């Protein structure tokens, strides 16, 4: 948005300079100036001529309706100081604006008058901004130290839990291996043949139980065949 305003103002200034007198050659103006509030703005317009011509500073501001408002700058304002000087054999008109505020934003131009000819310089666009106040005023060295400390802390937060998980997993593996060895030791030294004979004896005694109950009948002398 502000760049468009600068382009529009420069276009208007170039159109106004079409009627420039050949006796006046305009010098270079600073296109833009960006300063914080409460600072001092110094702007100048220079031209080459045989003699110094009458000049006046104006400020152009574009309002919400895309129209330009022109305001004359004079020393009736306590913050304004007008001065003159020389630079590279050129006549210079100097505008000093103290304790600038947001409303001072605009395009500042010189109006040069010679033999009923009016010349508008390209001008300087002044942009006034509100600086951002930092909560902590820390220099670059301290910032780098803080960033390094944060990186080390982040690395520790990643490595410590990972190391603990690896150690815990290794401990569980050792416990499982130990339990497996203990189970192997339980069956170590046992004779499978003895185990089988003992198992068959237990099974035979369980099967013979019902037949022994039938034999205990004293009234009948029936002999039952044992299996």
XYZ file of C-alpha atoms in Angstrom, residues 42-197:
156
model
C 15.985 16.051 7.798
C 15.041 16.403 4.112
C 16.555 18.496 1.361
C 15.988 19.395 -2.264
C 18.843 20.676 -4.415
C 18.944 22.341 -7.797
C 21.428 23.990 -10.128
C 20.771 27.585 -11.097
C 22.412 30.927 -11.591
C 20.819 32.360 -8.497
C 18.759 31.020 -5.623
C 15.058 31.124 -6.355
C 12.127 31.402 -3.931
C 11.073 28.046 -2.561
C 8.377 26.532 -0.385
C 7.888 23.122 1.188
C 4.602 21.259 0.825
C 3.332 17.914 2.094
C 1.112 15.615 0.043
C -1.107 13.081 1.823
C -3.497 10.634 0.199
C -6.756 10.256 2.103
C -9.274 7.407 2.152
C -11.022 8.624 -1.026
C -7.833 8.294 -3.107
C -7.507 12.040 -3.341
C -4.430 14.028 -2.486
C -4.386 16.680 0.199
C -1.709 19.391 -0.060
C -0.435 21.221 3.016
C 2.090 24.068 3.136
C 5.018 23.749 5.549
C 6.189 26.905 7.307
C 8.076 27.853 10.432
C 4.962 28.801 12.372
C 5.097 25.257 13.714
C 7.624 24.998 16.544
C 8.775 21.604 15.301
C 9.640 22.918 11.811
C 12.947 24.512 10.852
C 13.796 25.737 7.339
C 17.387 26.199 6.281
C 19.533 26.672 3.163
C 22.875 25.227 2.091
C 25.207 24.252 -0.714
C 26.083 20.774 -1.999
C 28.244 20.036 -5.039
C 27.777 23.605 -6.311
C 24.030 23.236 -5.995
C 21.554 25.300 -4.046
C 19.792 23.230 -1.394
C 16.646 23.876 0.584
C 16.624 21.975 3.892
C 13.593 20.994 5.949
C 14.118 19.810 9.536
C 11.150 18.300 11.336
C 11.640 17.597 15.056
C 9.768 15.121 17.270
C 7.939 13.539 14.368
C 4.576 11.837 14.911
C 2.496 9.389 12.873
C 0.545 12.207 11.240
C 3.774 13.561 9.707
C 3.787 10.681 7.201
C 3.598 11.941 3.620
C 5.486 13.131 0.542
C 7.502 16.310 1.129
C 8.307 18.389 -1.964
C 9.976 21.679 -2.751
C 8.138 24.181 -4.918
C 10.607 26.386 -6.801
C 9.353 29.544 -8.502
C 11.321 31.346 -11.222
C 9.929 33.888 -13.694
C 6.388 32.754 -13.123
C 7.455 29.133 -13.682
C 6.693 26.670 -10.895
C 8.884 23.595 -10.473
C 8.057 20.689 -8.163
C 10.935 18.526 -7.003
C 10.451 14.711 -6.876
C 10.370 14.958 -3.090
C 10.993 12.547 -0.225
C 8.366 10.211 1.202
C 8.561 10.229 4.996
C 7.255 7.136 6.757
C 6.809 7.332 10.524
C 6.377 4.111 12.515
C 5.986 3.053 16.123
C 8.991 1.001 17.256
C 8.456 -2.348 18.960
C 9.672 -2.238 22.545
C 11.512 -5.389 23.576
C 10.613 -6.888 26.945
C 14.127 -8.211 27.496
C 17.040 -6.194 26.172
C 19.499 -9.007 25.442
C 22.607 -8.650 23.307
C 23.529 -11.066 20.542
C 26.146 -12.917 22.623
C 23.613 -13.689 25.347
C 21.063 -14.806 22.736
C 23.587 -17.257 21.247
C 24.383 -18.638 24.710
C 20.686 -19.152 25.465
C 20.119 -20.916 22.130
C 23.110 -23.213 22.784
C 21.830 -24.065 26.268
C 18.373 -24.847 24.860
C 19.922 -27.160 22.273
C 21.930 -29.057 24.911
C 18.868 -29.354 27.159
C 16.763 -30.661 24.274
C 19.457 -33.228 23.449
C 19.514 -34.430 27.065
C 15.717 -34.713 27.149
C 15.904 -36.970 24.099
C 18.889 -39.107 25.162
C 18.039 -39.752 28.839
C 14.577 -41.360 28.290
C 15.935 -43.361 25.354
C 18.858 -44.658 27.413
C 16.524 -45.616 30.267
C 14.274 -47.581 27.889
C 17.260 -49.425 26.425
C 18.535 -50.356 29.906
C 15.066 -51.511 30.976
C 14.661 -53.647 27.858
C 18.095 -55.204 28.421
C 17.172 -56.034 32.039
C 13.942 -57.744 30.948
C 15.858 -59.828 28.416
C 18.302 -60.915 31.124
C 15.413 -61.941 33.428
C 13.769 -63.977 30.674
C 17.053 -65.765 29.912
C 17.550 -66.515 33.630
C 14.034 -67.975 33.973
C 14.632 -70.156 30.927
C 17.837 -71.539 32.451
C 16.061 -72.263 35.764
C 13.340 -74.253 33.957
C 15.986 -76.306 32.220
C 17.643 -77.024 35.584
C 14.357 -78.362 37.050
C 14.165 -81.218 34.528
C 17.877 -81.857 34.551
C 18.821 -85.333 36.073
C 15.333 -86.860 35.770
C 15.097 -90.418 34.256
C 12.290 -90.580 31.742
C 11.890 -94.376 32.142
C 11.293 -94.030 35.887
C 8.802 -91.302 35.266
C 6.912 -93.465 32.776
C 6.756 -96.484 35.124
